Amino acid sequence: MAGGGNTVMPAPGSAPATATPPPDAREVALTATVLELLEKEHLLHPQINDKISEEAFKTYVDHLDGGKLFLLQADADALAAYKDQIDDELHSGVLTLAHEGQKHYAARVAVVAKLVDDILSKPFDFTNEEYLETDPKKEQLAANDAELRDRWAKRLELETLERVTGMEDRLAAQDKDKKKAPDPKDSKVPVKKDAKPVDNQKKVDPAKDTQPKPDAENDDDDDDRSSTPLKEIPKTPEEREAKARADIAKGYASRFVRLETSGPLDAASEVINAVAETIDPHTTYLPPADKANFDIAMSGTLEGIGAELREKEHLIEISSLVPGGAAWRQGGLEPGDLILSVQQQKGDPTDVFDMRIDDVVQMIRGKKGTIVKLRVKKSTGNEEVVTITRDTVVIAASYARGAILNRKGSGSYGYIHLPSFYGGKGANGRSASGDVHKLLVQMKAQKVNGVILDLRSNGGGLLVDAVELTGELIDKGPVVQVKGSHGDPQLLDDDVPGTDYDGPVIVMVDQFSASASEIVAGALQDYKRALIVGTSATHGKGTVQTLADLDQATGGKIELGVLKLTIQQFFRVSGASTQMKGVSPDILLPNPTGHIDSGERELPHALEFSQIAPAPHTDSPHSWHVEDLTKASATRVAKQPVLSKVAVTTTLLRERQKDTKIPLQRSAWIKRRDELKDAIKAVSPDVSKSMALLTVKAIDDGTPPPPPPASGSKKIVDPITKWSENLARDPWVDETVSILEDINHPTKSTASK
């Protein structure tokens, strides 16, 4: 939640101000339109009344200060005067609660900013026996400033301790490396003058392969406790502690400035989304900036320079470059560069010091062919002006990506990773179903022995693409049933006979596979067209949302954004909903994220499971026996170095999650950290250091190679190479290939490799 700038208000905890500003025309138009859509178009047709207001108020306060690090209980008590008036305010368009909450929050941020600055001005004592509760759900709002100060003092002491030990660990590692390094004078092995150095293969952790967010914010500060360059680490413990406090103070100073700065519809969106969440967890108001980011996610394209940004103290840092984007191709801009100012093709430079990251993003984005100039500070300390011509940025990592997998003694298998169900405004009309179609055609031409469709962590997207993609793998027939609040279910069919690929198919899922992913997995399972292999049941989102353009209410004169509105439920061909229960895999593999509580059942106000009559359909012929495949898989998993230990690791992490009180005494904290590190190391081999399990030949997706590095800069890793290396070491994919081999050779024992 962003606060309200420099507004003067009564002391924190006092009664709300009585003077009410005149209604904001944008808020009047926004609330009237949202209210009508919620009550008339939402699946549940809720009446926004006092009951919903009181429930929404709890959500509002929780969102306002979820970490319980700013507001006092007196602030919440003062705002509670409006807890049964939210419905009335939405009807009138006068959002008093929203603006009073914003004022209280901004005032408390100012108080905490001074408090934090004072705490960090003095050394910490790491010898005292005290603890920090890290789970805000176990805390109440602070009763007074003294209690809040104690809470912050412990938090800051922990952050300082982490930074100090991070610096010490780096120094210790440096000393260890120096001791290991052989003295050239003692070498008894002659070195040939023409000998070439061996370039060790880069090892990549699959868990760290993240999707870039171009010209968009990643508003997590660079919080790596050990990121201080070795040459900048002080020599004495006292100096290291002082440096840690100084670095933390810089980060918080800029963060607090941004928290006190709000966007034009921030206050309104907080209240509207509190009401929407009370109705169901997937109805959400998206202000104009969020709507733009949503469009990018759905299309996989934008017009801009192609860079991921994040906050770095008082400035904005280039976190990464999008492969193939304008900045990637034109050169000059590098990860780690700090943006000092932004200048349009016509106009003066705009200083971005302490500017909201959303505002910087909007200045950098722009129409294809226009020019933007960024004045940046390099890691060397030099300042440069980088001129970039904006272009259409195609986010390759947002699109389906394919590969041919091979393993010694086995045939070739197709692999398709689909991160989301995109389409609509994509470059050249790209869509998830269209891209998968092209990959399946290529794989069929190469006569692969089976195809893996990887929908792990695919949160869904466009319903029409889910239906079309399913149709590429079944002959014809119903794919999903969709039902609103009234009337009979509507069948969404694949009415095009034939398939793109008729060989064995396995769909991989996990607890983060949701919505459209569940439609595809459920339909292919109901048709017995594909085997579902996963680490858990899928997310369990069985509702359909539409985007209501709120700008239409003003004739396009005022930008209001969109309302993502739940209007229907979908049901599988079998008649069962995926709501709450999700899609259960035919074969379960060990779950590496089993310690994370996620899924529809964990969300407040989620709709209940329901069922309707099945849709008539014809099963696809298949030759596998799930019981036999499950038994063979379990035998292999028990012997696999990584998979066999996942359950133990998950249990360990889940137990440690319950221990939310962290000691601040240095010796106790180090003991706790080392015990956990040793315990995890003992039961969880490092996947990044394992040997490649598969040979991966990526199918060319048109991503250009990285540009040559600038002088003194690190070489940019080719994203296709990185992706292929991660895939080659993925034991879950490797086991899925083995299951495909079992399907193709049911009489051949594959219990061991």
mmCIF file of C-alpha atoms in Angstrom, residues 451-666:
data_model
loop_
_atom_site.group_PDB
_atom_site.id
_atom_site.type_symbol
_atom_site.label_atom_id
_atom_site.label_comp_id
_atom_site.label_asym_id
_atom_site.label_seq_id
_atom_site.Cartn_x
_atom_site.Cartn_y
_atom_site.Cartn_z
ATOM 1 C CA VAL A 451 5.696 -36.094 -26.209
ATOM 2 C CA ILE A 452 5.882 -34.431 -22.796
ATOM 3 C CA LEU A 453 3.706 -31.336 -22.316
ATOM 4 C CA ASP A 454 5.115 -29.559 -19.256
ATOM 5 C CA LEU A 455 2.473 -27.417 -17.540
ATOM 6 C CA ARG A 456 4.294 -27.133 -14.224
ATOM 7 C CA SER A 457 3.859 -23.630 -12.729
ATOM 8 C CA ASN A 458 1.540 -22.684 -15.595
ATOM 9 C CA GLY A 459 -1.034 -20.448 -13.915
ATOM 10 C CA GLY A 460 -3.454 -20.462 -16.847
ATOM 11 C CA GLY A 461 -4.553 -17.723 -19.222
ATOM 12 C CA LEU A 462 -6.947 -17.715 -22.161
ATOM 13 C CA LEU A 463 -9.752 -20.288 -22.102
ATOM 14 C CA VAL A 464 -10.025 -20.448 -25.903
ATOM 15 C CA ASP A 465 -6.389 -21.478 -26.192
ATOM 16 C CA ALA A 466 -6.861 -24.260 -23.665
ATOM 17 C CA VAL A 467 -9.727 -25.639 -25.775
ATOM 18 C CA GLU A 468 -7.791 -25.336 -29.038
ATOM 19 C CA LEU A 469 -4.654 -26.914 -27.602
ATOM 20 C CA THR A 470 -6.637 -29.876 -26.269
ATOM 21 C CA GLY A 471 -8.156 -30.271 -29.731
ATOM 22 C CA GLU A 472 -4.689 -30.729 -31.197
ATOM 23 C CA LEU A 473 -4.331 -33.962 -29.217
ATOM 24 C CA ILE A 474 -7.862 -35.447 -29.370
ATOM 25 C CA ASP A 475 -9.868 -36.364 -32.473
ATOM 26 C CA LYS A 476 -12.941 -34.281 -31.694
ATOM 27 C CA GLY A 477 -15.543 -33.803 -28.978
ATOM 28 C CA PRO A 478 -16.307 -31.702 -25.887
ATOM 29 C CA VAL A 479 -13.318 -30.251 -24.020
ATOM 30 C CA VAL A 480 -14.874 -28.382 -21.111
ATOM 31 C CA GLN A 481 -18.295 -27.455 -19.769
ATOM 32 C CA VAL A 482 -18.903 -23.849 -18.746
ATOM 33 C CA LYS A 483 -21.788 -22.800 -16.498
ATOM 34 C CA GLY A 484 -22.906 -19.386 -15.297
ATOM 35 C CA SER A 485 -25.287 -18.592 -12.464
ATOM 36 C CA HIS A 486 -28.325 -19.445 -14.615
ATOM 37 C CA GLY A 487 -29.130 -21.844 -17.418
ATOM 38 C CA ASP A 488 -27.655 -25.109 -18.610
ATOM 39 C CA PRO A 489 -23.935 -25.755 -19.013
ATOM 40 C CA GLN A 490 -22.402 -24.737 -22.329
ATOM 41 C CA LEU A 491 -20.126 -27.204 -24.090
ATOM 42 C CA LEU A 492 -16.901 -25.912 -25.595
ATOM 43 C CA ASP A 493 -15.953 -28.451 -28.258
ATOM 44 C CA ASP A 494 -13.112 -29.388 -30.524
ATOM 45 C CA ASP A 495 -15.034 -29.825 -33.758
ATOM 46 C CA VAL A 496 -12.026 -30.301 -36.041
ATOM 47 C CA PRO A 497 -11.379 -34.005 -36.724
ATOM 48 C CA GLY A 498 -7.850 -35.362 -36.422
ATOM 49 C CA THR A 499 -4.806 -34.659 -34.269
ATOM 50 C CA ASP A 500 -1.431 -32.978 -34.661
ATOM 51 C CA TYR A 501 0.240 -35.903 -32.921
ATOM 52 C CA ASP A 502 -1.223 -39.305 -32.136
ATOM 53 C CA GLY A 503 1.619 -40.931 -30.166
ATOM 54 C CA PRO A 504 1.948 -41.297 -26.379
ATOM 55 C CA VAL A 505 1.566 -38.066 -24.423
ATOM 56 C CA ILE A 506 2.343 -37.218 -20.809
ATOM 57 C CA VAL A 507 1.240 -33.954 -19.200
ATOM 58 C CA MET A 508 3.395 -32.794 -16.289
ATOM 59 C CA VAL A 509 1.679 -30.749 -13.545
ATOM 60 C CA ASP A 510 2.302 -29.477 -10.039
ATOM 61 C CA GLN A 511 0.453 -27.537 -7.333
ATOM 62 C CA PHE A 512 0.999 -24.300 -9.271
ATOM 63 C CA SER A 513 -0.675 -25.544 -12.471
ATOM 64 C CA ALA A 514 -3.982 -23.705 -12.520
ATOM 65 C CA SER A 515 -7.087 -22.736 -14.484
ATOM 66 C CA ALA A 516 -6.469 -23.299 -18.229
ATOM 67 C CA SER A 517 -3.735 -25.813 -17.340
ATOM 68 C CA GLU A 518 -6.309 -27.787 -15.392
ATOM 69 C CA ILE A 519 -8.760 -27.699 -18.306
ATOM 70 C CA VAL A 520 -6.162 -29.265 -20.613
ATOM 71 C CA ALA A 521 -4.891 -31.806 -18.091
ATOM 72 C CA GLY A 522 -8.429 -32.739 -16.998
ATOM 73 C CA ALA A 523 -9.751 -33.164 -20.550
ATOM 74 C CA LEU A 524 -6.798 -35.272 -21.718
ATOM 75 C CA GLN A 525 -7.133 -37.403 -18.585
ATOM 76 C CA ASP A 526 -10.898 -37.839 -19.064
ATOM 77 C CA TYR A 527 -10.365 -38.904 -22.685
ATOM 78 C CA LYS A 528 -7.539 -41.210 -21.548
ATOM 79 C CA ARG A 529 -5.522 -39.467 -24.243
ATOM 80 C CA ALA A 530 -2.643 -38.555 -21.954
ATOM 81 C CA LEU A 531 -1.163 -39.754 -18.721
ATOM 82 C CA ILE A 532 -0.926 -37.065 -16.036
ATOM 83 C CA VAL A 533 2.334 -37.115 -14.099
ATOM 84 C CA GLY A 534 2.801 -34.629 -11.287
ATOM 85 C CA THR A 535 4.113 -33.821 -7.866
ATOM 86 C CA SER A 536 0.664 -33.065 -6.405
ATOM 87 C CA ALA A 537 -2.889 -32.277 -7.379
ATOM 88 C CA THR A 538 -3.123 -29.064 -9.380
ATOM 89 C CA HIS A 539 -4.084 -25.678 -7.905
ATOM 90 C CA GLY A 540 -7.853 -26.177 -8.002
ATOM 91 C CA LYS A 541 -9.073 -23.032 -9.771
ATOM 92 C CA GLY A 542 -12.307 -23.911 -11.524
ATOM 93 C CA THR A 543 -13.677 -20.465 -12.301
ATOM 94 C CA VAL A 544 -13.716 -18.320 -15.447
ATOM 95 C CA GLN A 545 -12.928 -14.591 -15.434
ATOM 96 C CA THR A 546 -13.562 -11.890 -17.995
ATOM 97 C CA LEU A 547 -11.943 -8.466 -18.299
ATOM 98 C CA ALA A 548 -14.455 -5.630 -18.076
ATOM 99 C CA ASP A 549 -13.075 -2.430 -19.617
ATOM 100 C CA LEU A 550 -13.972 0.289 -17.125
ATOM 101 C CA ASP A 551 -12.888 3.101 -19.447
ATOM 102 C CA GLN A 552 -16.068 2.527 -21.463
ATOM 103 C CA ALA A 553 -18.074 3.956 -18.569
ATOM 104 C CA THR A 554 -16.486 7.356 -19.204
ATOM 105 C CA GLY A 555 -16.480 7.093 -22.976
ATOM 106 C CA GLY A 556 -12.731 6.737 -22.842
ATOM 107 C CA LYS A 557 -12.304 10.201 -21.321
ATOM 108 C CA ILE A 558 -10.859 8.862 -18.040
ATOM 109 C CA GLU A 559 -8.481 5.933 -17.686
ATOM 110 C CA LEU A 560 -9.855 3.637 -15.012
ATOM 111 C CA GLY A 561 -8.345 0.254 -15.890
ATOM 112 C CA VAL A 562 -10.232 -3.046 -15.873
ATOM 113 C CA LEU A 563 -12.112 -5.327 -13.517
ATOM 114 C CA LYS A 564 -11.196 -9.010 -13.727
ATOM 115 C CA LEU A 565 -14.566 -10.523 -12.900
ATOM 116 C CA THR A 566 -15.572 -14.114 -12.112
ATOM 117 C CA ILE A 567 -18.568 -14.913 -14.323
ATOM 118 C CA GLN A 568 -18.637 -18.711 -14.746
ATOM 119 C CA GLN A 569 -17.438 -22.054 -13.452
ATOM 120 C CA PHE A 570 -15.947 -24.694 -15.673
ATOM 121 C CA PHE A 571 -16.432 -28.421 -15.343
ATOM 122 C CA ARG A 572 -14.527 -31.324 -16.800
ATOM 123 C CA VAL A 573 -15.937 -33.668 -19.421
ATOM 124 C CA SER A 574 -16.498 -36.062 -16.518
ATOM 125 C CA GLY A 575 -18.777 -33.484 -14.873
ATOM 126 C CA ALA A 576 -16.431 -32.863 -11.950
ATOM 127 C CA SER A 577 -15.230 -29.356 -11.212
ATOM 128 C CA THR A 578 -11.545 -28.687 -10.720
ATOM 129 C CA GLN A 579 -12.538 -26.141 -8.061
ATOM 130 C CA MET A 580 -10.724 -26.833 -4.789
ATOM 131 C CA LYS A 581 -9.739 -30.399 -5.743
ATOM 132 C CA GLY A 582 -7.800 -29.742 -8.941
ATOM 133 C CA VAL A 583 -6.624 -32.549 -11.223
ATOM 134 C CA SER A 584 -5.040 -35.542 -9.510
ATOM 135 C CA PRO A 585 -2.027 -37.059 -11.305
ATOM 136 C CA ASP A 586 -2.164 -40.661 -12.480
ATOM 137 C CA ILE A 587 1.411 -41.060 -11.262
ATOM 138 C CA LEU A 588 2.797 -39.040 -8.363
ATOM 139 C CA LEU A 589 6.436 -37.996 -8.159
ATOM 140 C CA PRO A 590 8.163 -36.508 -5.092
ATOM 141 C CA ASN A 591 7.104 -32.912 -4.453
ATOM 142 C CA PRO A 592 10.003 -30.443 -4.030
ATOM 143 C CA THR A 593 7.595 -27.695 -2.917
ATOM 144 C CA GLY A 594 5.489 -29.831 -0.620
ATOM 145 C CA HIS A 595 6.369 -27.570 2.320
ATOM 146 C CA ILE A 596 4.566 -24.645 0.653
ATOM 147 C CA ASP A 597 0.871 -24.286 1.434
ATOM 148 C CA SER A 598 -0.712 -23.259 -1.840
ATOM 149 C CA GLY A 599 -3.812 -23.968 -3.844
ATOM 150 C CA GLU A 600 -7.388 -22.769 -4.045
ATOM 151 C CA ARG A 601 -8.236 -24.380 -0.737
ATOM 152 C CA GLU A 602 -5.783 -22.013 0.971
ATOM 153 C CA LEU A 603 -7.477 -18.873 -0.396
ATOM 154 C CA PRO A 604 -10.125 -17.057 1.675
ATOM 155 C CA HIS A 605 -13.633 -16.904 0.186
ATOM 156 C CA ALA A 606 -12.908 -19.494 -2.519
ATOM 157 C CA LEU A 607 -15.967 -21.104 -4.119
ATOM 158 C CA GLU A 608 -16.867 -24.643 -3.089
ATOM 159 C CA PHE A 609 -16.475 -27.810 -5.183
ATOM 160 C CA SER A 610 -19.500 -28.849 -7.235
ATOM 161 C CA GLN A 611 -20.402 -31.348 -9.936
ATOM 162 C CA ILE A 612 -22.716 -31.601 -12.938
ATOM 163 C CA ALA A 613 -23.660 -34.341 -15.412
ATOM 164 C CA PRO A 614 -20.829 -35.695 -17.596
ATOM 165 C CA ALA A 615 -20.592 -34.770 -21.275
ATOM 166 C CA PRO A 616 -20.809 -37.709 -23.710
ATOM 167 C CA HIS A 617 -17.451 -38.408 -25.323
ATOM 168 C CA THR A 618 -15.408 -41.237 -26.806
ATOM 169 C CA ASP A 619 -12.243 -42.316 -24.992
ATOM 170 C CA SER A 620 -9.012 -42.437 -26.942
ATOM 171 C CA PRO A 621 -7.470 -45.890 -27.344
ATOM 172 C CA HIS A 622 -4.497 -46.407 -25.040
ATOM 173 C CA SER A 623 -2.203 -49.260 -24.093
ATOM 174 C CA TRP A 624 -0.860 -48.338 -20.662
ATOM 175 C CA HIS A 625 -1.742 -49.785 -17.272
ATOM 176 C CA VAL A 626 -1.379 -47.135 -14.579
ATOM 177 C CA GLU A 627 -0.681 -49.668 -11.816
ATOM 178 C CA ASP A 628 2.269 -51.173 -13.670
ATOM 179 C CA LEU A 629 3.667 -47.779 -14.625
ATOM 180 C CA THR A 630 3.335 -46.518 -11.044
ATOM 181 C CA LYS A 631 5.159 -49.521 -9.634
ATOM 182 C CA ALA A 632 8.050 -49.226 -12.104
ATOM 183 C CA SER A 633 8.321 -45.480 -11.475
ATOM 184 C CA ALA A 634 8.392 -45.903 -7.689
ATOM 185 C CA THR A 635 11.250 -48.402 -8.019
ATOM 186 C CA ARG A 636 13.324 -45.940 -10.046
ATOM 187 C CA VAL A 637 12.498 -42.961 -7.833
ATOM 188 C CA ALA A 638 13.693 -44.850 -4.757
ATOM 189 C CA LYS A 639 17.140 -45.152 -6.372
ATOM 190 C CA GLN A 640 17.358 -41.682 -7.938
ATOM 191 C CA PRO A 641 19.853 -39.520 -5.955
ATOM 192 C CA VAL A 642 17.673 -36.392 -5.944
ATOM 193 C CA LEU A 643 14.117 -37.717 -6.070
ATOM 194 C CA SER A 644 14.675 -40.285 -3.346
ATOM 195 C CA LYS A 645 15.505 -37.547 -0.841
ATOM 196 C CA VAL A 646 12.868 -34.965 -1.729
ATOM 197 C CA ALA A 647 10.333 -36.242 0.808
ATOM 198 C CA VAL A 648 12.876 -36.026 3.632
ATOM 199 C CA THR A 649 13.844 -32.500 2.581
ATOM 200 C CA THR A 650 10.194 -31.442 2.406
ATOM 201 C CA THR A 651 9.532 -32.787 5.907
ATOM 202 C CA LEU A 652 12.575 -30.972 7.228
ATOM 203 C CA LEU A 653 11.558 -27.664 5.650
ATOM 204 C CA ARG A 654 7.963 -27.977 6.830
ATOM 205 C CA GLU A 655 9.121 -28.562 10.404
ATOM 206 C CA ARG A 656 11.472 -25.602 10.205
ATOM 207 C CA GLN A 657 8.627 -23.408 8.913
ATOM 208 C CA LYS A 658 6.830 -23.917 12.199
ATOM 209 C CA ASP A 659 9.832 -22.469 14.021
ATOM 210 C CA THR A 660 9.168 -18.800 13.306
ATOM 211 C CA LYS A 661 11.073 -17.333 16.256
ATOM 212 C CA ILE A 662 14.633 -16.564 15.225
ATOM 213 C CA PRO A 663 17.381 -16.021 17.831
ATOM 214 C CA LEU A 664 19.263 -12.745 17.615
ATOM 215 C CA GLN A 665 22.164 -13.838 19.781
ATOM 216 C CA ARG A 666 24.995 -14.272 17.295
#
